Amino acid sequence: MPAPFTADDTARLQETLTEVIADGAAPGGVIVCGTTDGQQHILTAGVIAAELGEEAPTPATVYDVASLTKVAATWPLAGRAVQAGLLDVDAPVRDALPAMSGEAPSGEATVRQLLTHTAGLRAATRLDHYRGADAPLHELLCREPLEDAPGQHRYINRGYILLGLALAHIHGRPLDVLADALWQGLGMQSTMYGPVGRGPQVAPTEQRIPGAPRIWGAAHDDNAALMGGVAGHAGAFSTPADLAVYARELLTAYARGDGLGDWLRTSLVPQAAIEPGLGRGLSWILAAGGHVAYHHGFTGTSLYLAPDAGRYLVICTNAVYHGAARTRLAPLRALALKTISAWPSEALDE
């Protein structure tokens, strides 16, 4: 049976969410936590943004989920492509891209290395440096020299940009079209690539220049924005409710042992060490001895899964609204990981 969240769990999460919001971590936020058997708790605090007055965030508020795009779009699409025989995790990514001539050091990175951030690619990604180039983006990225020997973990966005381009090529359809079909099939009716229209249902993010309009409904990530808002590493928008639907679908499939659940099980095998107690699987960060998988988004979002316990936890905030105050989310994220990692051992034996 799934291990339920207790009243003490939700009380601590609510208290900490309220505290970090009051401390300026974000204008407001939403937590949704629950289990595969239908238990669900919704916790909220603060407002969506000062521009919207006292409008409080809800499970239907649309957030820029930033790097959660990696695990909510690129990772599941890669898994389906692997299961369909369209993608080989141990083949060079250049094999899944349009043909290139000449040397392509970064193109020799395998799909597995890109998924696990162990390819040794150049860490800094500045697509604005490619303006006016006379070659397609995948070729420009693949021609770049490696920065490190493959094998060492280093979080890098450009690997997921390449994966997004590869997925579009092998399917012959744009990444946003592929992702939309995935999300609609899973019942995620409010998840999409941006831009999305401004409005009271959408949480704005950062104001880059004083006096200028705030980023609102467009990708906060510069590289994703340069790609029209559609990229393998960032650019997706979702709601707390939709991310909870996604989590339940993954965990239910995991319990059945089919589809994306089988891909999740494969992805829980550690591929590289991040730091003591944390490893990297395929896309996901692994904790609690591999019993918990999670990922963060730069804008202030997080998604946690405890597959064997049948429980999930979603955090949605627009913390970059306050710029560097995003770091004030650390206590909430630490508590979320601690909470989802702790469940009665007997719950897994029933």
Short mmCIF file of C-alpha atoms in Angstrom, two decimals, residues 39-199:
data_model
loop_
_atom_site.label_atom_id
_atom_site.label_comp_id
_atom_site.label_asym_id
_atom_site.label_seq_id
_atom_site.Cartn_x
_atom_site.Cartn_y
_atom_site.Cartn_z
CA GLN A 39 -4.80 10.79 -0.97
CA GLN A 40 -3.95 14.41 -1.76
CA HIS A 41 -3.13 17.52 0.26
CA ILE A 42 -3.02 21.05 -1.18
CA LEU A 43 -1.08 23.71 0.71
CA THR A 44 -0.80 27.36 -0.34
CA ALA A 45 0.71 30.59 0.93
CA GLY A 46 1.13 34.17 -0.24
CA VAL A 47 -0.04 35.71 -3.49
CA ILE A 48 0.72 35.03 -7.15
CA ALA A 49 2.40 38.41 -7.65
CA ALA A 50 2.15 41.99 -6.46
CA GLU A 51 0.79 42.97 -9.88
CA LEU A 52 -2.25 40.81 -9.18
CA GLY A 53 -3.04 42.23 -5.76
CA GLU A 54 -4.34 39.69 -3.25
CA GLU A 55 -4.88 36.94 -5.84
CA ALA A 56 -3.72 33.75 -4.11
CA PRO A 57 -2.03 30.89 -5.98
CA THR A 58 -4.03 27.72 -6.51
CA PRO A 59 -3.39 24.27 -7.98
CA ALA A 60 -4.52 25.77 -11.31
CA THR A 61 -1.95 28.59 -11.34
CA VAL A 62 0.40 28.30 -14.31
CA TYR A 63 4.12 28.37 -13.52
CA ASP A 64 7.26 28.41 -15.64
CA VAL A 65 8.68 25.09 -14.45
CA ALA A 66 12.17 25.71 -15.92
CA SER A 67 14.36 22.62 -15.59
CA LEU A 68 11.43 20.42 -14.62
CA THR A 69 11.10 20.42 -18.43
CA LYS A 70 13.97 17.92 -18.37
CA VAL A 71 11.98 15.34 -16.40
CA ALA A 72 8.48 16.23 -17.57
CA ALA A 73 9.20 16.43 -21.31
CA THR A 74 12.65 15.31 -22.47
CA TRP A 75 13.07 12.34 -20.11
CA PRO A 76 9.68 10.69 -20.79
CA LEU A 77 9.94 11.34 -24.53
CA ALA A 78 13.42 9.82 -24.54
CA GLY A 79 12.09 6.83 -22.61
CA ARG A 80 9.32 6.23 -25.10
CA ALA A 81 11.78 6.56 -27.99
CA VAL A 82 14.09 4.01 -26.35
CA GLN A 83 11.21 1.61 -25.77
CA ALA A 84 10.13 2.04 -29.41
CA GLY A 85 13.64 1.28 -30.69
CA LEU A 86 14.10 4.80 -32.07
CA LEU A 87 16.82 5.83 -29.65
CA ASP A 88 19.81 3.93 -28.24
CA VAL A 89 20.95 5.21 -24.85
CA ASP A 90 24.50 4.02 -25.47
CA ALA A 91 24.88 5.38 -28.99
CA PRO A 92 26.37 8.81 -29.79
CA VAL A 93 23.72 11.51 -29.93
CA ARG A 94 24.93 12.46 -33.42
CA ASP A 95 23.37 9.20 -34.62
CA ALA A 96 19.95 10.64 -33.74
CA LEU A 97 20.60 14.04 -35.36
CA PRO A 98 20.73 15.19 -38.97
CA ALA A 99 23.92 14.10 -40.73
CA MET A 100 27.02 16.18 -40.06
CA SER A 101 30.37 16.27 -41.82
CA GLY A 102 33.68 16.63 -40.06
CA GLU A 103 34.58 16.28 -36.42
CA ALA A 104 31.89 16.71 -33.81
CA PRO A 105 33.45 16.02 -30.37
CA SER A 106 30.31 16.85 -28.40
CA GLY A 107 28.22 14.83 -30.81
CA GLU A 108 30.08 11.70 -29.72
CA ALA A 109 28.50 11.97 -26.27
CA THR A 110 26.05 9.14 -25.72
CA VAL A 111 22.40 9.66 -24.91
CA ARG A 112 23.05 8.09 -21.50
CA GLN A 113 25.83 10.58 -20.80
CA LEU A 114 23.59 13.48 -21.77
CA LEU A 115 20.75 12.20 -19.59
CA THR A 116 23.10 11.81 -16.62
CA HIS A 117 25.13 15.01 -17.07
CA THR A 118 28.34 13.00 -17.45
CA ALA A 119 29.27 13.80 -21.08
CA GLY A 120 31.98 16.36 -20.30
CA LEU A 121 30.33 18.99 -22.50
CA ARG A 122 31.12 22.66 -22.09
CA ALA A 123 29.22 23.82 -19.04
CA ALA A 124 28.40 27.38 -20.06
CA THR A 125 25.68 27.59 -22.71
CA ARG A 126 25.30 30.92 -24.52
CA LEU A 127 23.20 30.41 -27.61
CA ASP A 128 23.39 34.15 -28.27
CA HIS A 129 26.98 33.52 -29.33
CA TYR A 130 25.63 31.54 -32.27
CA ARG A 131 23.70 34.46 -33.75
CA GLY A 132 24.37 34.76 -37.47
CA ALA A 133 26.07 31.35 -37.65
CA ASP A 134 25.99 29.53 -41.00
CA ALA A 135 25.21 26.08 -39.58
CA PRO A 136 22.18 24.57 -37.79
CA LEU A 137 22.10 24.60 -34.00
CA HIS A 138 22.69 20.86 -33.53
CA GLU A 139 25.85 21.09 -35.62
CA LEU A 140 27.15 24.13 -33.77
CA LEU A 141 26.63 22.37 -30.44
CA CYS A 142 28.18 19.11 -31.62
CA ARG A 143 31.27 20.83 -32.98
CA GLU A 144 32.08 22.29 -29.58
CA PRO A 145 35.09 20.66 -27.86
CA LEU A 146 34.59 18.75 -24.63
CA GLU A 147 35.45 20.60 -21.45
CA ASP A 148 36.05 17.51 -19.28
CA ALA A 149 36.67 13.82 -19.79
CA PRO A 150 33.34 11.92 -19.88
CA GLY A 151 32.26 10.25 -16.66
CA GLN A 152 32.32 13.06 -14.11
CA HIS A 153 28.98 14.53 -13.05
CA ARG A 154 28.48 18.16 -13.96
CA TYR A 155 25.05 19.66 -14.43
CA ILE A 156 24.86 20.93 -18.02
CA ASN A 157 21.90 22.27 -19.97
CA ARG A 158 23.32 21.91 -23.47
CA GLY A 159 23.06 18.12 -23.31
CA TYR A 160 19.29 18.40 -22.95
CA ILE A 161 19.15 20.95 -25.74
CA LEU A 162 20.81 18.32 -27.95
CA LEU A 163 18.39 15.65 -26.71
CA GLY A 164 15.44 17.87 -27.57
CA LEU A 165 16.78 18.41 -31.07
CA ALA A 166 17.42 14.67 -31.44
CA LEU A 167 13.89 13.76 -30.36
CA ALA A 168 12.43 16.19 -32.89
CA HIS A 169 14.62 14.73 -35.65
CA ILE A 170 13.93 11.04 -35.05
CA HIS A 171 10.18 11.67 -34.88
CA GLY A 172 10.08 14.22 -37.69
CA ARG A 173 7.96 16.51 -35.51
CA PRO A 174 8.77 19.58 -33.38
CA LEU A 175 9.52 19.00 -29.72
CA ASP A 176 6.50 21.00 -28.54
CA VAL A 177 4.19 18.87 -30.71
CA LEU A 178 5.69 15.68 -29.26
CA ALA A 179 5.43 17.00 -25.72
CA ASP A 180 1.84 18.16 -26.18
CA ALA A 181 0.80 14.69 -27.36
CA LEU A 182 2.56 13.17 -24.33
CA TRP A 183 0.95 15.56 -21.85
CA GLN A 184 -2.52 15.30 -23.33
CA GLY A 185 -2.26 11.51 -23.24
CA LEU A 186 -1.39 11.64 -19.54
CA GLY A 187 -4.28 13.96 -18.74
CA MET A 188 -2.14 17.08 -18.24
CA GLN A 189 -4.54 19.55 -19.82
CA SER A 190 -2.80 22.73 -18.62
CA THR A 191 0.81 21.87 -19.44
CA MET A 192 2.42 23.39 -22.51
CA TYR A 193 5.47 25.04 -23.95
CA GLY A 194 5.31 28.81 -23.87
CA PRO A 195 4.79 31.52 -24.51
CA VAL A 196 1.46 31.65 -22.71
CA GLY A 197 -0.79 34.67 -22.40
CA ARG A 198 -0.39 37.02 -19.47
CA GLY A 199 -3.21 36.93 -17.00
#
